Amino acid sequence: MQEILVLYYSHRGSVRALAEVIGRGIDSVPGAAARLRTVPRISAVCEAIEADIPERGAPYAEMSDLEECIGLALGSPTRFGNMSAPMKYFLDGTAGPWLSGALAGKPACVFTSSGSQHGGNEATLLSMMLPLLHHGMLLLGLPFSEPDLAHSSGGGTPYGASHVAGANGDPRLSDEEIRLAVAQGKRLAKLALKLS
Ligand SMILES: Cc1cc2nc3c(=O)[nH]c(=O)nc-3n(C[C@H](O)[C@H](O)[C@H](O)COP(=O)(O)O)c2cc1C
């Protein structure tokens, strides 16, 4: 079994819900398994106060997760049209894998959740691709051959799976958002297996 890393940060649960559905898509591909990992919150003193094990969700990621997996799905909430600080902080600590080329040539995709549909959802996905290109990763999105992409009234973009959580941050995914997230996980797993 070859593993695909689903690495995410989620504060209120929407991105975690997407991560779990993308993981289901990955697991549905024979020979592929999802490895879910998260990153800690940050503050000026974060590393001193966070417990080693998160209260809920996946374990914290380590550099070895990046090295061992054959592909990566990266998820973050939208924060002012960009990825969240905890995910950016984690990525800023990946100079080691960058120098060794641990991720070069591996496929990757991105996913997000935002409050509103036009609140920077797609800008966040595009900006999340930039560090992955520096790592030499091969990016894939969602094709319009997925029927839900043209009809979704919530999340789901050609740049990656997404959820629109609304003003109250509702983490419940719509059926369309779920189908698109599963499709993204499957697509990533199939390509990663071919390339590995
Ligand atoms: C500091 C902050 C900034 C945010 N910026 C945006 C934004 O630019 N656009 C938007 O649509 N939602 C924005 N949101 C809402 C979150 O993206 C949204 O609630 C998301 O679903 C949270 O994901 P999570 O449940 O995985 O934490 C922001 C939330 C916070 C706390």
XYZ file of C-alpha atoms and ligand atoms in Angstrom:
227
model
C 0.000 0.000 0.000
C 1.388 3.429 -0.990
C 0.406 6.457 1.071
C -0.803 9.910 0.041
C -0.419 12.667 2.614
C -3.547 14.730 3.349
C -2.087 17.651 5.267
C -4.494 20.259 6.601
C -5.173 22.937 9.169
C -8.704 23.502 10.443
C -9.930 25.697 13.262
C -13.695 25.108 13.139
C -13.915 21.796 11.280
C -14.759 22.640 7.661
C -11.337 21.912 6.201
C -11.091 18.813 8.411
C -14.389 17.575 6.918
C -13.020 18.106 3.395
C -9.753 16.359 4.325
C -11.648 13.296 5.537
C -13.695 13.087 2.320
C -10.593 13.502 0.129
C -9.092 10.690 2.212
C -12.101 8.523 1.373
C -11.475 9.179 -2.330
C -7.827 8.191 -1.957
C -8.692 5.038 0.005
C -11.143 3.971 -2.720
C -8.272 3.561 -5.189
C -6.733 0.047 -4.914
C -3.144 0.229 -3.681
C -3.498 3.741 -2.229
C -4.083 4.818 1.370
C -4.571 8.287 2.857
C -2.308 9.473 5.692
C -4.065 12.394 7.428
C -1.921 14.906 9.305
C -2.544 18.367 10.712
C -0.405 21.241 11.977
C -0.607 23.043 15.348
C -2.080 26.493 15.918
C 0.517 29.188 16.210
C 0.955 32.178 18.463
C 4.024 33.942 19.801
C 4.540 31.085 22.241
C 2.862 28.236 20.369
C 5.549 25.620 20.536
C 5.776 26.046 24.287
C 2.059 25.587 24.991
C 0.611 23.133 22.467
C 0.232 19.502 23.562
C 2.114 16.886 21.542
C -1.178 15.286 20.454
C -4.031 17.412 19.033
C -7.367 17.412 20.879
C -9.153 16.122 17.746
C -8.467 15.270 14.133
C -5.268 13.881 12.672
C -1.836 13.723 14.385
C 0.641 16.526 13.786
C 2.732 16.211 10.628
C 6.446 15.545 10.676
C 8.981 16.034 7.897
C 9.107 12.262 7.453
C 5.446 12.368 6.334
C 6.450 14.522 3.374
C 9.330 12.200 2.522
C 7.400 8.932 2.805
C 4.226 9.812 0.864
C 3.843 9.527 -2.902
C 1.497 12.527 -3.210
C 0.073 15.403 -1.193
C -3.347 17.017 -0.687
C -2.868 20.331 1.153
C -5.795 22.025 2.905
C -6.244 25.305 4.740
C -9.065 27.661 5.665
C -9.243 30.901 3.692
C -7.834 33.748 5.777
C -8.113 37.123 4.069
C -7.872 35.451 0.671
C -4.805 33.432 1.609
C -3.829 30.278 3.476
C -3.878 30.311 7.284
C -0.777 31.217 9.279
C -0.385 27.736 10.875
C -0.136 26.086 7.448
C 2.201 28.799 6.138
C 4.341 28.420 9.277
C 4.579 24.664 8.717
C 5.516 25.139 5.056
C 8.142 27.724 5.998
C 9.810 24.959 8.005
C 10.192 22.631 5.016
C 13.599 23.858 3.820
C 15.024 20.396 4.519
C 12.680 18.515 2.155
C 13.030 21.391 -0.341
C 16.840 21.076 -0.379
C 16.720 17.298 -0.621
C 14.025 17.368 -3.320
C 11.841 15.033 -1.249
C 8.638 16.295 -2.901
C 9.988 16.946 -6.397
C 8.055 15.067 -9.081
C 5.239 14.026 -6.738
C 1.640 15.083 -7.532
C -0.245 17.502 -5.293
C -3.641 19.183 -5.004
C -5.093 21.848 -2.711
C -8.397 22.393 -0.897
C -9.961 25.098 1.240
C -13.025 26.325 3.068
C -14.168 29.950 3.141
C -16.968 31.872 4.765
C -18.423 33.275 1.564
C -18.388 32.102 -2.029
C -16.574 35.180 -3.289
C -14.452 35.758 -0.204
C -11.160 34.644 -1.707
C -11.813 30.906 -1.951
C -10.098 30.545 -5.353
C -7.328 33.045 -4.559
C -6.460 30.924 -1.525
C -6.221 27.767 -3.634
C -3.986 29.455 -6.195
C -1.681 30.909 -3.535
C -1.392 27.515 -1.838
C 0.026 26.121 -5.081
C 3.044 28.456 -5.048
C 5.137 26.791 -2.326
C 4.303 23.391 -3.818
C 5.715 24.529 -7.179
C 8.901 25.606 -5.383
C 9.070 22.057 -4.048
C 8.881 20.760 -7.627
C 5.466 19.166 -7.158
C 3.119 18.417 -10.064
C -0.174 20.204 -9.454
C -3.571 18.911 -10.416
C -6.996 20.491 -10.106
C -10.529 19.314 -10.842
C -11.644 18.870 -14.469
C -15.027 20.034 -15.792
C -15.690 16.416 -16.728
C -16.862 16.294 -13.089
C -20.519 17.336 -13.652
C -20.834 18.974 -10.222
C -18.192 21.542 -11.069
C -20.422 23.402 -13.516
C -23.495 23.237 -11.277
C -22.285 23.694 -7.723
C -23.921 26.582 -5.898
C -21.501 26.185 -2.985
C -17.878 25.101 -3.072
C -15.922 23.237 -5.744
C -13.542 24.942 -8.159
C -11.270 23.875 -11.041
C -8.333 24.778 -8.765
C -9.344 22.314 -6.062
C -12.117 21.104 -3.772
C -13.668 23.659 -1.466
C -16.514 24.326 0.938
C -18.464 27.504 1.566
C -19.169 27.494 5.289
C -21.244 30.682 5.567
C -21.061 33.387 8.189
C -21.459 30.887 11.042
C -18.732 28.548 9.800
C -21.011 25.535 9.234
C -18.693 22.545 8.516
C -21.408 20.369 6.929
C -20.445 19.679 3.305
C -23.064 19.688 0.521
C -23.504 16.574 -1.633
C -21.769 18.351 -4.537
C -18.835 19.376 -2.350
C -18.488 15.789 -1.117
C -18.564 14.305 -4.640
C -15.940 16.790 -5.837
C -13.668 16.166 -2.845
C -13.905 12.389 -3.349
C -13.133 12.864 -7.064
C -10.098 14.965 -6.191
C -8.786 12.334 -3.791
C -9.288 9.578 -6.388
C -7.607 11.608 -9.123
C -4.609 12.341 -6.909
C -4.246 8.720 -5.818
C -4.463 7.327 -9.365
C -1.838 9.742 -10.674
C 0.443 9.241 -7.671
C 0.371 5.460 -8.148
C 1.196 5.835 -11.844
C 4.126 8.148 -11.102
C 5.561 6.252 -8.138
C -9.040 35.588 10.575
C -10.020 35.027 9.596
C -10.008 35.455 8.303
C -10.925 34.946 7.367
N -10.881 35.407 6.093
C -11.837 34.991 5.213
C -11.839 35.476 3.877
O -10.974 36.248 3.428
N -12.832 35.071 3.051
C -13.830 34.211 3.465
O -14.712 33.889 2.675
N -13.806 33.689 4.726
C -12.833 34.057 5.588
N -12.827 33.541 6.873
C -13.785 32.450 7.231
C -13.130 31.059 7.150
O -12.394 30.901 5.946
C -14.212 29.970 7.184
O -14.959 30.081 8.381
C -13.661 28.552 7.041
O -14.734 27.682 6.781
C -12.905 28.066 8.283
O -12.418 26.739 8.067
P -12.291 25.723 9.290
O -13.704 25.420 9.793
O -11.627 24.508 8.734
O -11.459 26.387 10.356
C -11.894 34.003 7.777
C -11.886 33.554 9.119
C -10.971 34.053 10.022
C -10.992 33.561 11.458
